[in-house]
mmCIF file of C-alpha atoms in Angstrom:
data_model
loop_
_atom_site.group_PDB
_atom_site.id
_atom_site.type_symbol
_atom_site.label_atom_id
_atom_site.label_comp_id
_atom_site.label_asym_id
_atom_site.label_seq_id
_atom_site.Cartn_x
_atom_site.Cartn_y
_atom_site.Cartn_z
ATOM 1 C CA UNK H 393 67.123 39.981 55.172
ATOM 2 C CA UNK H 394 66.772 36.503 53.638
ATOM 3 C CA UNK H 395 64.034 35.825 56.452
ATOM 4 C CA UNK H 396 62.128 38.701 55.249
ATOM 5 C CA UNK H 397 62.449 37.655 51.693
ATOM 6 C CA UNK H 398 61.042 34.242 52.612
ATOM 7 C CA UNK H 399 58.341 35.624 54.646
ATOM 8 C CA UNK H 400 57.154 38.040 51.734
ATOM 9 C CA UNK H 401 57.413 35.059 49.114
ATOM 10 C CA UNK H 402 55.276 33.035 51.557
ATOM 11 C CA UNK H 403 52.612 35.689 51.663
ATOM 12 C CA UNK H 404 52.741 36.204 47.949
ATOM 13 C CA UNK H 405 52.253 32.464 47.356
ATOM 14 C CA UNK H 406 49.347 32.332 49.896
ATOM 15 C CA UNK H 407 47.807 35.384 48.244
ATOM 16 C CA UNK H 408 47.995 33.698 44.722
ATOM 17 C CA UNK H 409 46.583 30.545 46.140
ATOM 18 C CA UNK H 410 43.623 32.169 47.638
ATOM 19 C CA UNK H 411 43.037 34.295 44.601
ATOM 20 C CA UNK H 412 42.573 31.012 42.751
ATOM 21 C CA UNK H 413 39.426 30.096 44.606
ATOM 22 C CA UNK H 414 40.126 26.616 43.954
ATOM 23 C CA UNK H 415 37.535 25.432 46.680
ATOM 24 C CA UNK H 416 34.715 27.540 44.998
ATOM 25 C CA UNK H 417 35.272 25.984 41.404
ATOM 26 C CA UNK H 418 32.123 24.821 39.643
ATOM 27 C CA UNK H 419 31.512 21.221 39.159
ATOM 28 C CA UNK H 420 28.345 21.685 37.145
ATOM 29 C CA UNK H 421 26.404 24.392 35.153
ATOM 30 C CA UNK H 422 23.227 24.801 33.661
ATOM 31 C CA UNK H 423 23.100 26.429 30.169
ATOM 32 C CA UNK H 424 19.699 28.128 29.184
ATOM 33 C CA UNK H 425 18.924 29.437 25.688
ATOM 34 C CA UNK H 426 16.332 32.026 25.569
ATOM 35 C CA UNK H 427 16.895 32.601 22.013
ATOM 36 C CA UNK H 428 17.178 30.862 19.469
ATOM 37 C CA UNK H 429 14.540 28.012 19.768
ATOM 38 C CA UNK H 430 15.231 24.648 18.341
ATOM 39 C CA UNK H 431 14.774 24.689 14.512
ATOM 40 C CA UNK H 432 14.127 28.339 14.272
ATOM 41 C CA UNK H 433 14.242 29.622 10.571
ATOM 42 C CA UNK H 434 16.663 32.480 9.823
ATOM 43 C CA UNK H 435 16.135 34.359 6.715
ATOM 44 C CA UNK H 436 19.022 35.587 4.426
ATOM 45 C CA UNK H 437 20.250 38.732 5.814
ATOM 46 C CA UNK H 438 18.447 38.484 8.981
ATOM 47 C CA UNK H 439 19.981 38.394 12.377
ATOM 48 C CA UNK H 440 20.574 35.290 14.420
ATOM 49 C CA UNK H 441 19.864 36.483 17.963
ATOM 50 C CA UNK H 442 21.727 34.130 20.690
ATOM 51 C CA UNK H 443 20.769 35.029 24.104
ATOM 52 C CA UNK H 444 20.747 33.003 27.378
ATOM 53 C CA UNK H 445 22.452 32.419 30.812
ATOM 54 C CA UNK H 446 24.839 30.064 32.359
ATOM 55 C CA UNK H 447 24.552 29.411 36.004
ATOM 56 C CA UNK H 448 26.848 27.056 37.937
ATOM 57 C CA UNK H 449 27.432 25.700 41.488
ATOM 58 C CA UNK H 450 30.728 27.473 41.716
ATOM 59 C CA UNK H 451 33.086 29.666 39.834
ATOM 60 C CA UNK H 452 33.414 28.855 36.199
ATOM 61 C CA UNK H 453 36.689 29.570 34.277
ATOM 62 C CA UNK H 454 35.555 30.560 30.789
ATOM 63 C CA UNK H 455 32.908 29.938 28.085
ATOM 64 C CA UNK H 456 32.742 30.043 24.421
ATOM 65 C CA UNK H 457 29.809 30.755 22.102
ATOM 66 C CA UNK H 458 30.064 29.362 18.561
ATOM 67 C CA UNK H 459 27.981 29.438 15.442
ATOM 68 C CA UNK H 460 28.952 26.695 13.141
ATOM 69 C CA UNK H 461 27.741 24.337 10.368
ATOM 70 C CA UNK H 462 26.226 21.272 11.800
ATOM 71 C CA UNK H 463 27.275 19.198 8.796
ATOM 72 C CA UNK H 464 30.861 19.991 8.643
ATOM 73 C CA UNK H 465 31.741 22.180 11.538
ATOM 74 C CA UNK H 466 32.655 25.235 9.424
ATOM 75 C CA UNK H 467 32.996 28.006 12.052
ATOM 76 C CA UNK H 468 30.847 31.209 11.232
ATOM 77 C CA UNK H 469 31.062 32.955 14.392
ATOM 78 C CA UNK H 470 32.892 32.473 17.700
ATOM 79 C CA UNK H 471 33.731 34.312 20.764
ATOM 80 C CA UNK H 472 35.430 33.290 24.015
ATOM 81 C CA UNK H 473 35.441 34.775 27.412
ATOM 82 C CA UNK H 474 38.021 34.167 30.298
ATOM 83 C CA UNK H 475 36.238 35.773 33.017
ATOM 84 C CA UNK H 476 35.819 33.685 36.101
ATOM 85 C CA UNK H 477 32.230 34.010 37.464
ATOM 86 C CA UNK H 478 29.520 31.912 38.829
ATOM 87 C CA UNK H 479 27.147 33.172 36.305
ATOM 88 C CA UNK H 480 27.148 34.584 32.825
ATOM 89 C CA UNK H 481 24.548 36.354 30.498
ATOM 90 C CA UNK H 482 25.151 36.233 26.751
ATOM 91 C CA UNK H 483 23.662 38.261 24.022
ATOM 92 C CA UNK H 484 25.159 38.254 20.673
ATOM 93 C CA UNK H 485 24.004 38.688 16.979
ATOM 94 C CA UNK H 486 25.186 37.127 13.862
ATOM 95 C CA UNK H 487 23.825 38.095 10.177
ATOM 96 C CA UNK H 488 22.933 34.979 7.967
ATOM 97 C CA UNK H 489 24.943 35.434 4.985
ATOM 98 C CA UNK H 490 24.756 31.890 3.873
ATOM 99 C CA UNK H 491 24.180 31.006 0.235
ATOM 100 C CA UNK H 492 22.436 27.600 0.783
ATOM 101 C CA UNK H 493 20.051 26.224 3.198
ATOM 102 C CA UNK H 494 22.061 25.181 6.076
ATOM 103 C CA UNK H 495 21.577 23.584 9.325
ATOM 104 C CA UNK H 496 23.405 25.776 11.514
ATOM 105 C CA UNK H 497 24.429 24.630 15.356
ATOM 106 C CA UNK H 498 24.791 27.168 18.174
ATOM 107 C CA UNK H 499 26.950 25.995 20.757
ATOM 108 C CA UNK H 500 27.881 27.291 24.427
ATOM 109 C CA UNK H 501 30.647 25.339 25.972
ATOM 110 C CA UNK H 502 31.757 26.176 29.521
ATOM 111 C CA UNK H 503 35.118 25.370 31.206
ATOM 112 C CA UNK H 504 34.089 24.476 34.723
ATOM 113 C CA UNK H 505 37.484 24.216 36.519
ATOM 114 C CA UNK H 506 41.084 23.816 36.603
ATOM 115 C CA UNK H 507 40.619 20.212 35.838
ATOM 116 C CA UNK H 508 39.487 20.975 32.557
ATOM 117 C CA UNK H 509 35.867 19.820 33.073
ATOM 118 C CA UNK H 510 33.457 21.018 30.512
ATOM 119 C CA UNK H 511 29.854 21.125 29.730
ATOM 120 C CA UNK H 512 28.000 22.366 26.615
ATOM 121 C CA UNK H 513 24.554 22.772 24.887
ATOM 122 C CA UNK H 514 23.641 23.173 21.369
ATOM 123 C CA UNK H 515 20.734 24.401 19.611
ATOM 124 C CA UNK H 516 20.047 23.767 15.893
ATOM 125 C CA UNK H 517 18.537 26.536 13.520
ATOM 126 C CA UNK H 518 17.906 26.467 9.796
ATOM 127 C CA UNK H 519 19.511 29.335 7.893
ATOM 128 C CA UNK H 520 17.894 30.114 4.353
ATOM 129 C CA UNK H 521 19.833 31.577 1.396
ATOM 130 C CA UNK O 1265 38.011 88.855 53.217
ATOM 131 C CA UNK O 1266 34.673 88.264 54.863
ATOM 132 C CA UNK O 1267 32.857 88.914 51.700
ATOM 133 C CA UNK O 1268 35.179 86.671 49.859
ATOM 134 C CA UNK O 1269 34.307 83.893 52.304
ATOM 135 C CA UNK O 1270 30.694 84.411 52.171
ATOM 136 C CA UNK O 1271 30.482 84.337 48.402
ATOM 137 C CA UNK O 1272 32.328 81.027 48.597
ATOM 138 C CA UNK O 1273 29.430 79.447 50.247
ATOM 139 C CA UNK O 1274 28.454 77.996 47.097
ATOM 140 C CA UNK O 1275 30.507 75.692 45.078
ATOM 141 C CA UNK O 1276 30.617 76.584 41.398
ATOM 142 C CA UNK O 1277 30.797 73.404 39.786
ATOM 143 C CA UNK O 1278 29.182 73.441 36.343
ATOM 144 C CA UNK O 1279 28.999 69.951 35.463
ATOM 145 C CA UNK O 1280 27.209 68.317 32.453
ATOM 146 C CA UNK O 1281 27.764 65.543 30.322
ATOM 147 C CA UNK O 1282 26.577 65.155 26.678
ATOM 148 C CA UNK O 1283 25.448 61.685 27.219
ATOM 149 C CA UNK O 1284 22.148 61.751 29.096
ATOM 150 C CA UNK O 1285 21.933 58.041 29.893
ATOM 151 C CA UNK O 1286 25.373 56.411 29.757
ATOM 152 C CA UNK O 1287 24.468 53.025 30.506
ATOM 153 C CA UNK O 1288 22.401 54.540 33.190
ATOM 154 C CA UNK O 1289 22.287 58.425 33.791
ATOM 155 C CA UNK O 1290 24.195 61.645 33.987
ATOM 156 C CA UNK O 1291 23.222 64.708 35.597
ATOM 157 C CA UNK O 1292 21.732 67.891 34.208
ATOM 158 C CA UNK O 1293 23.945 70.894 34.219
ATOM 159 C CA UNK O 1294 24.511 72.438 37.305
ATOM 160 C CA UNK O 1295 25.815 75.754 38.599
ATOM 161 C CA UNK O 1296 26.396 74.642 42.083
ATOM 162 C CA UNK O 1297 27.874 76.263 45.087
ATOM 163 C CA UNK O 1298 29.864 79.272 43.395
ATOM 164 C CA UNK O 1299 26.844 81.116 41.835
ATOM 165 C CA UNK O 1300 27.089 83.895 44.465
ATOM 166 C CA UNK O 1301 30.711 84.564 43.559
ATOM 167 C CA UNK O 1302 31.630 87.597 41.336
ATOM 168 C CA UNK O 1303 34.831 86.097 39.758
ATOM 169 C CA UNK O 1304 35.274 85.184 36.129
ATOM 170 C CA UNK O 1305 36.461 81.617 36.150
ATOM 171 C CA UNK O 1306 38.504 79.444 34.011
ATOM 172 C CA UNK O 1307 38.777 75.822 34.821
ATOM 173 C CA UNK O 1308 39.252 72.073 34.082
ATOM 174 C CA UNK O 1309 37.509 69.068 35.619
ATOM 175 C CA UNK O 1310 38.372 65.273 35.495
ATOM 176 C CA UNK O 1311 35.401 63.194 36.099
ATOM 177 C CA UNK O 1312 34.550 59.385 36.470
ATOM 178 C CA UNK O 1313 31.183 57.658 36.397
ATOM 179 C CA UNK O 1314 30.477 53.967 36.252
ATOM 180 C CA UNK O 1315 27.416 51.700 35.473
ATOM 181 C CA UNK O 1316 26.635 48.045 35.323
ATOM 182 C CA UNK O 1317 24.097 46.588 32.840
ATOM 183 C CA UNK O 1318 22.308 43.386 33.672
ATOM 184 C CA UNK O 1319 20.717 40.764 31.734
ATOM 185 C CA UNK O 1320 18.386 38.214 33.462
ATOM 186 C CA UNK O 1321 19.894 39.631 36.656
ATOM 187 C CA UNK O 1322 23.427 38.763 35.646
ATOM 188 C CA UNK O 1323 25.892 41.563 35.074
ATOM 189 C CA UNK O 1324 26.174 41.705 31.335
ATOM 190 C CA UNK O 1325 28.514 44.620 31.000
ATOM 191 C CA UNK O 1326 30.307 47.290 32.839
ATOM 192 C CA UNK O 1327 30.582 50.839 31.557
ATOM 193 C CA UNK O 1328 33.207 53.423 32.710
ATOM 194 C CA UNK O 1329 33.246 56.893 31.509
ATOM 195 C CA UNK O 1330 36.144 59.232 32.052
ATOM 196 C CA UNK O 1331 35.825 63.085 31.021
ATOM 197 C CA UNK O 1332 37.757 66.022 30.939
ATOM 198 C CA UNK O 1333 35.839 69.348 30.762
ATOM 199 C CA UNK O 1334 37.080 72.801 29.928
ATOM 200 C CA UNK O 1335 34.708 75.395 31.480
ATOM 201 C CA UNK O 1336 34.574 79.141 32.015
ATOM 202 C CA UNK O 1337 32.259 81.573 33.657
ATOM 203 C CA UNK O 1338 32.217 85.186 32.567
ATOM 204 C CA UNK O 1339 30.548 87.793 34.834
ATOM 205 C CA UNK O 1340 28.778 89.971 32.220
ATOM 206 C CA UNK O 1341 27.006 92.141 34.954
ATOM 207 C CA UNK O 1342 26.614 92.029 38.650
ATOM 208 C CA UNK O 1343 23.412 90.097 38.037
ATOM 209 C CA UNK O 1344 24.232 88.190 34.850
ATOM 210 C CA UNK O 1345 26.730 85.346 34.430
ATOM 211 C CA UNK O 1346 27.559 83.526 31.296
ATOM 212 C CA UNK O 1347 29.033 79.928 31.644
ATOM 213 C CA UNK O 1348 30.077 77.434 29.250
ATOM 214 C CA UNK O 1349 31.577 73.819 29.173
ATOM 215 C CA UNK O 1350 33.181 71.767 26.412
ATOM 216 C CA UNK O 1351 33.694 67.985 27.459
ATOM 217 C CA UNK O 1352 36.059 65.421 26.034
ATOM 218 C CA UNK O 1353 34.998 61.850 26.921
ATOM 219 C CA UNK O 1354 36.456 58.480 26.926
ATOM 220 C CA UNK O 1355 34.228 55.685 27.614
ATOM 221 C CA UNK O 1356 34.877 51.998 27.849
ATOM 222 C CA UNK O 1357 32.218 49.206 27.921
ATOM 223 C CA UNK O 1358 33.536 45.897 29.037
ATOM 224 C CA UNK O 1359 31.586 42.422 28.453
ATOM 225 C CA UNK O 1360 32.469 38.860 28.840
ATOM 226 C CA UNK O 1361 33.983 38.853 25.170
ATOM 227 C CA UNK O 1362 36.084 42.051 25.475
ATOM 228 C CA UNK O 1363 35.555 45.925 25.288
ATOM 229 C CA UNK O 1364 34.525 48.724 23.293
ATOM 230 C CA UNK O 1365 35.934 52.096 23.613
ATOM 231 C CA UNK O 1366 34.327 55.426 22.435
ATOM 232 C CA UNK O 1367 36.094 58.673 22.753
ATOM 233 C CA UNK O 1368 35.754 62.162 21.457
ATOM 234 C CA UNK O 1369 34.636 65.730 21.960
ATOM 235 C CA UNK O 1370 31.334 66.076 23.632
ATOM 236 C CA UNK O 1371 28.352 68.692 23.274
ATOM 237 C CA UNK O 1372 29.075 72.240 24.074
ATOM 238 C CA UNK O 1373 26.964 73.809 26.754
ATOM 239 C CA UNK O 1374 26.246 77.472 27.271
ATOM 240 C CA UNK O 1375 24.245 79.052 29.936
ATOM 241 C CA UNK O 1376 23.325 82.432 31.306
ATOM 242 C CA UNK O 1377 22.574 83.001 35.008
ATOM 243 C CA UNK O 1378 20.461 85.667 36.253
ATOM 244 C CA UNK O 1379 20.637 86.657 39.977
ATOM 245 C CA UNK O 1380 17.460 87.788 41.352
ATOM 246 C CA UNK O 1381 18.029 87.892 45.008
ATOM 247 C CA UNK O 1382 21.189 88.515 46.937
ATOM 248 C CA UNK O 1383 20.390 89.735 50.298
ATOM 249 C CA UNK O 1384 23.305 90.588 52.508
ATOM 250 C CA UNK O 1385 23.293 91.619 56.178
ATOM 251 C CA UNK O 1386 25.039 94.663 57.634
ATOM 252 C CA UNK O 1387 28.470 92.657 57.875
ATOM 253 C CA UNK O 1388 28.326 91.958 54.306
ATOM 254 C CA UNK O 1389 27.331 88.260 54.820
ATOM 255 C CA UNK O 1390 25.117 87.042 51.788
ATOM 256 C CA UNK O 1391 22.142 85.550 53.686
ATOM 257 C CA UNK O 1392 19.865 84.650 50.727
ATOM 258 C CA UNK O 1393 20.836 83.970 47.237
ATOM 259 C CA UNK O 1394 18.599 83.158 44.310
ATOM 260 C CA UNK O 1395 19.197 82.849 40.699
ATOM 261 C CA UNK O 1396 17.646 81.391 37.655
ATOM 262 C CA UNK O 1397 19.501 80.258 34.566
ATOM 263 C CA UNK O 1398 18.628 79.213 30.921
ATOM 264 C CA UNK O 1399 20.949 77.575 28.505
ATOM 265 C CA UNK O 1400 21.402 75.353 25.719
ATOM 266 C CA UNK O 1401 23.261 72.047 25.175
ATOM 267 C CA UNK O 1402 24.496 72.032 21.448
ATOM 268 C CA UNK O 1403 24.575 68.950 19.219
ATOM 269 C CA UNK O 1404 28.274 69.605 18.523
ATOM 270 C CA UNK O 1405 29.793 66.351 19.825
ATOM 271 C CA UNK O 1406 30.449 62.991 18.432
ATOM 272 C CA UNK O 1407 27.224 60.932 18.220
ATOM 273 C CA UNK O 1408 25.510 57.938 16.652
ATOM 274 C CA UNK O 1409 22.194 56.590 15.446
ATOM 275 C CA UNK O 1410 19.925 55.060 18.119
ATOM 276 C CA UNK O 1411 20.201 51.646 16.514
ATOM 277 C CA UNK O 1412 23.872 51.591 17.765
ATOM 278 C CA UNK O 1413 24.018 49.563 20.890
ATOM 279 C CA UNK O 1414 26.681 51.789 21.989
ATOM 280 C CA UNK O 1415 24.728 55.102 21.693
ATOM 281 C CA UNK O 1416 24.569 55.679 25.277
ATOM 282 C CA UNK O 1417 28.184 55.835 25.856
ATOM 283 C CA UNK O 1418 29.007 58.292 22.977
ATOM 284 C CA UNK O 1419 30.083 61.597 24.151
ATOM 285 C CA UNK O 1420 27.446 63.489 22.350
ATOM 286 C CA UNK O 1421 23.516 63.106 22.136
ATOM 287 C CA UNK O 1422 23.025 64.639 18.672
ATOM 288 C CA UNK O 1423 20.320 66.757 19.835
ATOM 289 C CA UNK O 1424 19.918 70.455 21.009
ATOM 290 C CA UNK O 1425 18.593 70.681 24.447
ATOM 291 C CA UNK O 1426 17.009 73.344 26.568
ATOM 292 C CA UNK O 1427 18.426 73.873 30.169
ATOM 293 C CA UNK O 1428 16.333 75.628 32.929
ATOM 294 C CA UNK O 1429 17.912 75.790 36.305
ATOM 295 C CA UNK O 1430 17.248 77.574 39.678
ATOM 296 C CA UNK O 1431 19.716 77.958 42.489
ATOM 297 C CA UNK O 1432 18.884 78.961 46.116
ATOM 298 C CA UNK O 1433 21.283 79.410 48.958
ATOM 299 C CA UNK O 1434 20.710 80.398 52.540
ATOM 300 C CA UNK O 1435 23.549 81.152 54.884
ATOM 301 C CA UNK O 1436 22.755 80.442 58.590
ATOM 302 C CA UNK O 1437 25.978 82.011 59.828
ATOM 303 C CA UNK O 1438 29.614 82.564 58.793
ATOM 304 C CA UNK O 1439 30.160 78.744 58.736
ATOM 305 C CA UNK O 1440 27.033 76.995 57.934
ATOM 306 C CA UNK O 1441 24.853 77.367 54.791
ATOM 307 C CA UNK O 1442 22.407 75.366 52.700
ATOM 308 C CA UNK O 1443 22.372 75.254 49.068
ATOM 309 C CA UNK O 1444 19.571 73.788 46.821
ATOM 310 C CA UNK O 1445 19.434 73.484 43.048
ATOM 311 C CA UNK O 1446 16.582 72.249 40.802
ATOM 312 C CA UNK O 1447 17.005 72.005 37.019
ATOM 313 C CA UNK O 1448 15.128 70.689 33.975
ATOM 314 C CA UNK O 1449 16.633 69.522 30.792
ATOM 315 C CA UNK O 1450 14.133 69.485 27.810
ATOM 316 C CA UNK O 1451 15.598 67.171 25.115
ATOM 317 C CA UNK O 1452 15.530 67.888 21.457
ATOM 318 C CA UNK O 1453 15.725 65.142 18.647
ATOM 319 C CA UNK O 1454 18.736 64.020 16.891
ATOM 320 C CA UNK O 1455 18.949 63.917 13.097
ATOM 321 C CA UNK O 1456 17.374 60.381 13.033
ATOM 322 C CA UNK O 1457 14.374 61.657 15.041
ATOM 323 C CA UNK O 1458 15.521 60.018 18.398
ATOM 324 C CA UNK O 1459 15.300 61.842 21.621
ATOM 325 C CA UNK O 1460 16.457 61.156 25.191
ATOM 326 C CA UNK O 1461 13.697 61.723 27.676
ATOM 327 C CA UNK O 1462 13.596 65.030 29.498
ATOM 328 C CA UNK O 1463 15.324 64.871 32.798
ATOM 329 C CA UNK O 1464 14.771 66.456 36.157
ATOM 330 C CA UNK O 1465 17.420 66.889 38.868
ATOM 331 C CA UNK O 1466 17.253 68.121 42.502
ATOM 332 C CA UNK O 1467 20.600 68.660 44.521
ATOM 333 C CA UNK O 1468 20.380 69.830 48.205
ATOM 334 C CA UNK O 1469 23.211 70.057 50.410
ATOM 335 C CA UNK O 1470 24.721 71.456 53.686
ATOM 336 C CA UNK O 1471 27.745 73.511 53.362
ATOM 337 C CA UNK O 1472 30.551 74.059 55.929
ATOM 338 C CA UNK O 1473 33.006 76.971 55.379
ATOM 339 C CA UNK O 1474 36.094 77.002 57.443
ATOM 340 C CA UNK O 1475 39.469 78.971 57.401
ATOM 341 C CA UNK O 1476 42.602 76.677 57.010
ATOM 342 C CA UNK O 1477 45.613 78.743 57.282
ATOM 343 C CA UNK O 1478 45.275 81.345 54.575
ATOM 344 C CA UNK O 1479 42.868 79.298 52.687
ATOM 345 C CA UNK O 1480 39.063 78.413 52.778
ATOM 346 C CA UNK O 1481 38.070 74.909 53.090
ATOM 347 C CA UNK O 1482 34.530 74.475 51.902
ATOM 348 C CA UNK O 1483 32.741 71.173 52.536
ATOM 349 C CA UNK O 1484 29.462 70.174 51.373
ATOM 350 C CA UNK O 1485 27.242 67.085 52.171
ATOM 351 C CA UNK O 1486 23.727 66.199 50.733
ATOM 352 C CA UNK O 1487 21.934 64.299 48.195
ATOM 353 C CA UNK O 1488 21.232 64.365 44.424
ATOM 354 C CA UNK O 1489 17.981 63.019 42.916
ATOM 355 C CA UNK O 1490 17.268 62.713 39.000
ATOM 356 C CA UNK O 1491 14.377 61.379 37.095
ATOM 357 C CA UNK O 1492 14.647 60.684 33.449
ATOM 358 C CA UNK O 1493 11.654 60.251 31.293
ATOM 359 C CA UNK O 1494 11.776 57.444 28.546
ATOM 360 C CA UNK O 1495 13.499 58.061 25.229
ATOM 361 C CA UNK O 1496 11.290 58.586 22.175
ATOM 362 C CA UNK O 1497 11.677 57.882 18.327
ATOM 363 C CA UNK O 1498 9.925 60.064 15.890
ATOM 364 C CA UNK O 1499 9.373 57.334 13.456
ATOM 365 C CA UNK O 1500 7.041 54.391 12.856
ATOM 366 C CA UNK O 1501 9.577 51.942 14.279
ATOM 367 C CA UNK O 1502 8.869 51.716 18.020
ATOM 368 C CA UNK O 1503 11.740 51.563 20.559
ATOM 369 C CA UNK O 1504 11.541 49.575 23.656
ATOM 370 C CA UNK O 1505 9.075 50.911 26.052
ATOM 371 C CA UNK O 1506 10.555 52.763 29.038
ATOM 372 C CA UNK O 1507 13.916 52.805 27.412
ATOM 373 C CA UNK O 1508 16.388 54.868 29.653
ATOM 374 C CA UNK O 1509 13.346 55.730 31.858
ATOM 375 C CA UNK O 1510 14.098 55.804 35.710
ATOM 376 C CA UNK O 1511 15.344 57.619 38.701
ATOM 377 C CA UNK O 1512 18.325 57.696 40.972
ATOM 378 C CA UNK O 1513 18.873 59.093 44.640
ATOM 379 C CA UNK O 1514 22.519 59.512 45.576
ATOM 380 C CA UNK O 1515 24.478 60.635 48.567
ATOM 381 C CA UNK O 1516 26.879 63.553 47.560
ATOM 382 C CA UNK O 1517 30.055 64.800 49.404
ATOM 383 C CA UNK O 1518 32.279 67.583 48.092
ATOM 384 C CA UNK O 1519 35.326 69.260 49.486
ATOM 385 C CA UNK O 1520 37.036 72.592 48.086
ATOM 386 C CA UNK O 1521 40.021 74.412 48.874
ATOM 387 C CA UNK O 1522 40.223 77.939 47.934
ATOM 388 C CA UNK O 1523 43.138 80.371 47.531
ATOM 389 C CA UNK O 1524 43.142 83.904 46.579
ATOM 390 C CA UNK O 1525 42.800 83.232 42.810
ATOM 391 C CA UNK O 1526 42.214 79.497 42.560
ATOM 392 C CA UNK O 1527 39.870 76.771 43.624
ATOM 393 C CA UNK O 1528 40.688 73.190 44.043
ATOM 394 C CA UNK O 1529 37.390 70.822 44.158
ATOM 395 C CA UNK O 1530 36.727 67.267 44.495
ATOM 396 C CA UNK O 1531 33.336 65.286 44.889
ATOM 397 C CA UNK O 1532 32.104 61.694 45.276
ATOM 398 C CA UNK O 1533 28.614 60.503 44.658
ATOM 399 C CA UNK O 1534 27.158 57.181 45.456
ATOM 400 C CA UNK O 1535 23.690 56.055 44.513
ATOM 401 C CA UNK O 1536 21.722 54.458 47.372
ATOM 402 C CA UNK O 1537 18.234 54.103 45.467
ATOM 403 C CA UNK O 1538 17.739 53.766 41.912
ATOM 404 C CA UNK O 1539 15.685 52.138 39.075
ATOM 405 C CA UNK O 1540 16.676 52.510 35.564
ATOM 406 C CA UNK O 1541 15.645 50.728 32.382
ATOM 407 C CA UNK O 1542 13.284 48.593 34.641
ATOM 408 C CA UNK O 1543 16.343 47.471 36.769
ATOM 409 C CA UNK O 1544 18.700 46.626 33.815
ATOM 410 C CA UNK O 1545 21.058 49.494 34.444
ATOM 411 C CA UNK O 1546 22.606 50.475 37.750
ATOM 412 C CA UNK O 1547 24.720 53.622 38.320
ATOM 413 C CA UNK O 1548 27.719 53.211 40.583
ATOM 414 C CA UNK O 1549 30.072 55.636 42.036
ATOM 415 C CA UNK O 1550 30.760 58.988 40.322
ATOM 416 C CA UNK O 1551 33.860 61.274 41.233
ATOM 417 C CA UNK O 1552 35.220 64.315 39.874
ATOM 418 C CA UNK O 1553 38.215 66.666 40.603
ATOM 419 C CA UNK O 1554 38.573 70.286 39.294
ATOM 420 C CA UNK O 1555 40.804 73.221 39.178
ATOM 421 C CA UNK O 1556 39.515 76.705 38.518
ATOM 422 C CA UNK O 1557 41.658 79.857 37.988
ATOM 423 C CA UNK O 1558 39.588 82.728 39.488
ATOM 424 C CA UNK O 1559 39.954 86.193 37.998
ATOM 425 C CA UNK O 1560 38.733 89.196 39.932
ATOM 426 C CA UNK O 1561 36.242 91.258 38.168
#
């Protein structure tokens, strides 16, 4: 009985190890913004359209899309994904509701692997009141 | 009994989905293999459809649609059948950032089927069967405005649609038959002036009818083809060209077990050639299982 238990446990551990795909983890990724473009101007009540792709040389662990104030890092919008994939396509909208002219940064940050390696890309836009 | 076997040559699956292009496509209404039978029918069907939506050739979302349909067919006259279907749908769209769920009652459909040809040989075997149907899909289900990005997974379209259908069956012998069905769905506009494009469907399948103990096992293998025209908006603001336009060809297999007053059916459908929304949407596996109670007229 004990032998079966250890055999089963070994199979479980091996399966879980394989599931991690550690040997396919990404070491680098390319983040491409299709929108917005650098220094785009967003009118009040207009939508900031964020769209792009992330491609890596292996399986990535997660990514975060954040829209924040470039001066003080106040966060207006953030979404995170913990899906493991070799590529992502993002497409989100945020409505400009700011009351002052503000330099806003759109940041995509990717967690590449178990070691916590990260890469990111930022595009700044101007939001009008 | 023989008559009973013969009329089972066509599987009567009335399937329809209120959502015309749910992250891809759904079929027009169908009368299916049981058009030639003379039962009144009352049934329930569980269905599953799946779609993937792509952005820059990367999967952006996955849509899964689960439905439960209540259906009936009433034999008004030996040449006239009245059928109806009321769906309830639960749809989930999964993206990298989470999921959206939309559920509710779909659009009620009603259809009249007129049998124009029902040739039998001396043994009572139906050799040729031809019927034409006309129906309407109501705007009774839960729906939303076209600017809602989840519109395609709502259970209702918000429009009244006209359904036209023809069904032909040829029985080669007591075991083998062939069934074909062609249909058109002429789409109306919703209250915002939006209309899904008209859709056309062709199904053709070989049917094998075998005795199993005291039951009948009716299997069908064939294909299903669909073409959907682009959606239109009756307003000054244009919508994306070719929105929801496209075609799909799918392999289809069905199996049905029939008792004296019941019918248990299941089907699988897998696309092998398709192009929707200029490649942005791909339909995946569809499946369904149904139970019908048969009432002798």
